[in-house]
Amino acid sequence: MRIDILTVLPEMFDSPLDCSILKRARQKGLVEFHIHNLRDYSTNKHRKVDDYPFGGEAGMVMQVEPIDRCIGALKAERDYDEVIFTSPDGERFDQPMANRMSLMENIIILCGHYKGVDYRVREHLVTKEISVGDYVLTGGELPAIIISDALVRLIPGAIGDEQSALSDSFQDHLLSAPDYTRPAEYKGWRVPDILLSGHEAKIAEWRHEQALARTRALRPDLLGE
């Protein structure tokens, strides 16, 4: 998988992409990240990529030209499955979407900033808009990192135990069951006996019941209730 990220703050990606699963996946050759500074595509001598909005509203808007020039240069080199814009009013990002997108080969993620982008970008250059939640962030860099992490961990070989990703919350529209590890008893707090029984079928049944109960209590919307 190749992920091209378009941003005005490329330095925000230095640490996240060099840690944990994202770093290991890069080292294994499972994913390539290419960070593009939109200021490099500006024709302004001061490398500006924003301007005042028509109509007199407060705030600054990212210009269409630098974004178009950057996306055009990338598309001249290869085909892309999606050109994504991170936006509060986009489609809500969830696990099924991550599952689908993890099978893609080439993705562009455009990080908005300031008040947003010239709407012509969204009308003519973007193929998918994604929101990571009903709140507003300063820019799209953090959502781009969230999306990248969610996709990369699903690529076979990215994590040590591939079955682990399949048992995560939301994979089967349920929250995950409680997890425990050693010691079996701490300060009188005991691990449920069923998990110490070694009976795989009964443990699996217990995990499903717990997942269902937690989902019904905490996220009934996932069950349509």
PDB file of N, CA and C in Angstrom, residues 14 21 23 33 37 41 43 69 73 75 78 83 95 98 106 109 138 151 164 186 189 207 214 219 221:
ATOM      1  N   ASP A  14       6.398  13.192  11.442  1.00  0.00           N
ATOM      2  CA  ASP A  14       7.717  12.610  11.696  1.00  0.00           C
ATOM      3  C   ASP A  14       7.663  11.529  12.764  1.00  0.00           C
ATOM      4  N   ILE A  21       3.493   0.048  15.046  1.00  0.00           N
ATOM      5  CA  ILE A  21       3.093  -0.753  13.886  1.00  0.00           C
ATOM      6  C   ILE A  21       3.395  -0.047  12.574  1.00  0.00           C
ATOM      7  N   LYS A  23       5.817   2.000  11.881  1.00  0.00           N
ATOM      8  CA  LYS A  23       7.246   1.878  11.602  1.00  0.00           C
ATOM      9  C   LYS A  23       7.580   0.468  11.133  1.00  0.00           C
ATOM     10  N   PHE A  33       4.810   5.598   2.952  1.00  0.00           N
ATOM     11  CA  PHE A  33       4.220   6.895   3.223  1.00  0.00           C
ATOM     12  C   PHE A  33       5.035   7.960   2.497  1.00  0.00           C
ATOM     13  N   ASN A  37       4.478  18.545   1.079  1.00  0.00           N
ATOM     14  CA  ASN A  37       4.219  19.883   1.589  1.00  0.00           C
ATOM     15  C   ASN A  37       3.533  20.700   0.496  1.00  0.00           C
ATOM     16  N   TYR A  41       4.018  23.497  -3.860  1.00  0.00           N
ATOM     17  CA  TYR A  41       3.240  23.595  -5.106  1.00  0.00           C
ATOM     18  C   TYR A  41       2.595  24.967  -5.268  1.00  0.00           C
ATOM     19  N   THR A  43       2.562  28.925  -6.252  1.00  0.00           N
ATOM     20  CA  THR A  43       3.227  29.821  -7.198  1.00  0.00           C
ATOM     21  C   THR A  43       3.498  31.179  -6.570  1.00  0.00           C
ATOM     22  N   ARG A  69      -2.320  21.224  -8.294  1.00  0.00           N
ATOM     23  CA  ARG A  69      -0.988  20.959  -8.854  1.00  0.00           C
ATOM     24  C   ARG A  69      -0.356  19.722  -8.214  1.00  0.00           C
ATOM     25  N   ALA A  73       0.254  16.144 -10.166  1.00  0.00           N
ATOM     26  CA  ALA A  73       1.598  15.565 -10.290  1.00  0.00           C
ATOM     27  C   ALA A  73       1.615  14.108  -9.847  1.00  0.00           C
ATOM     28  N   LYS A  75      -1.020  11.998  -9.745  1.00  0.00           N
ATOM     29  CA  LYS A  75      -1.824  11.180 -10.665  1.00  0.00           C
ATOM     30  C   LYS A  75      -1.124  10.949 -11.998  1.00  0.00           C
ATOM     31  N   ARG A  78       0.824   7.557 -11.244  1.00  0.00           N
ATOM     32  CA  ARG A  78       0.148   6.297 -10.939  1.00  0.00           C
ATOM     33  C   ARG A  78      -1.343   6.548 -10.767  1.00  0.00           C
ATOM     34  N   VAL A  83      -9.002   9.590  -3.525  1.00  0.00           N
ATOM     35  CA  VAL A  83      -8.418  10.857  -3.090  1.00  0.00           C
ATOM     36  C   VAL A  83      -9.302  11.332  -1.940  1.00  0.00           C
ATOM     37  N   GLN A  95     -14.889   0.763  11.400  1.00  0.00           N
ATOM     38  CA  GLN A  95     -14.096  -0.422  11.110  1.00  0.00           C
ATOM     39  C   GLN A  95     -14.421  -1.055   9.756  1.00  0.00           C
ATOM     40  N   ALA A  98     -12.566   0.871   7.244  1.00  0.00           N
ATOM     41  CA  ALA A  98     -11.131   0.567   7.339  1.00  0.00           C
ATOM     42  C   ALA A  98     -10.816  -0.777   6.696  1.00  0.00           C
ATOM     43  N   ASN A 106      -3.228   2.364  -3.636  1.00  0.00           N
ATOM     44  CA  ASN A 106      -2.723   3.733  -3.616  1.00  0.00           C
ATOM     45  C   ASN A 106      -3.809   4.690  -3.138  1.00  0.00           C
ATOM     46  N   ILE A 109      -4.398  11.271   0.836  1.00  0.00           N
ATOM     47  CA  ILE A 109      -5.157  11.894   1.914  1.00  0.00           C
ATOM     48  C   ILE A 109      -4.798  13.375   1.953  1.00  0.00           C
ATOM     49  N   THR A 138      -7.934  21.362  14.537  1.00  0.00           N
ATOM     50  CA  THR A 138      -7.243  22.462  13.876  1.00  0.00           C
ATOM     51  C   THR A 138      -6.917  22.135  12.428  1.00  0.00           C
ATOM     52  N   LEU A 151      -5.773   1.470   8.866  1.00  0.00           N
ATOM     53  CA  LEU A 151      -5.628   0.684   7.636  1.00  0.00           C
ATOM     54  C   LEU A 151      -4.412  -0.240   7.705  1.00  0.00           C
ATOM     55  N   SER A 164      -5.359 -11.385  15.907  1.00  0.00           N
ATOM     56  CA  SER A 164      -5.656 -10.375  16.912  1.00  0.00           C
ATOM     57  C   SER A 164      -6.504  -9.254  16.330  1.00  0.00           C
ATOM     58  N   TYR A 186      -5.225 -10.606  42.196  1.00  0.00           N
ATOM     59  CA  TYR A 186      -4.475  -9.440  42.631  1.00  0.00           C
ATOM     60  C   TYR A 186      -5.346  -8.613  43.565  1.00  0.00           C
ATOM     61  N   TRP A 189      -8.832  -9.419  43.627  1.00  0.00           N
ATOM     62  CA  TRP A 189      -9.573  -9.286  42.368  1.00  0.00           C
ATOM     63  C   TRP A 189      -9.213 -10.479  41.492  1.00  0.00           C
ATOM     64  N   ARG A 207     -16.834 -15.330  25.955  1.00  0.00           N
ATOM     65  CA  ARG A 207     -16.367 -14.094  25.310  1.00  0.00           C
ATOM     66  C   ARG A 207     -17.478 -13.464  24.477  1.00  0.00           C
ATOM     67  N   ARG A 214     -21.600  -6.123  26.846  1.00  0.00           N
ATOM     68  CA  ARG A 214     -20.929  -4.825  26.880  1.00  0.00           C
ATOM     69  C   ARG A 214     -21.446  -3.915  25.774  1.00  0.00           C
ATOM     70  N   ARG A 219     -22.853   0.520  23.835  1.00  0.00           N
ATOM     71  CA  ARG A 219     -23.068   0.992  22.460  1.00  0.00           C
ATOM     72  C   ARG A 219     -24.237   0.266  21.806  1.00  0.00           C
ATOM     73  N   ASP A 221     -26.341   1.255  19.882  1.00  0.00           N
ATOM     74  CA  ASP A 221     -26.510   1.665  18.481  1.00  0.00           C
ATOM     75  C   ASP A 221     -25.873   0.673  17.516  1.00  0.00           C
TER      76      ASP A 221
END
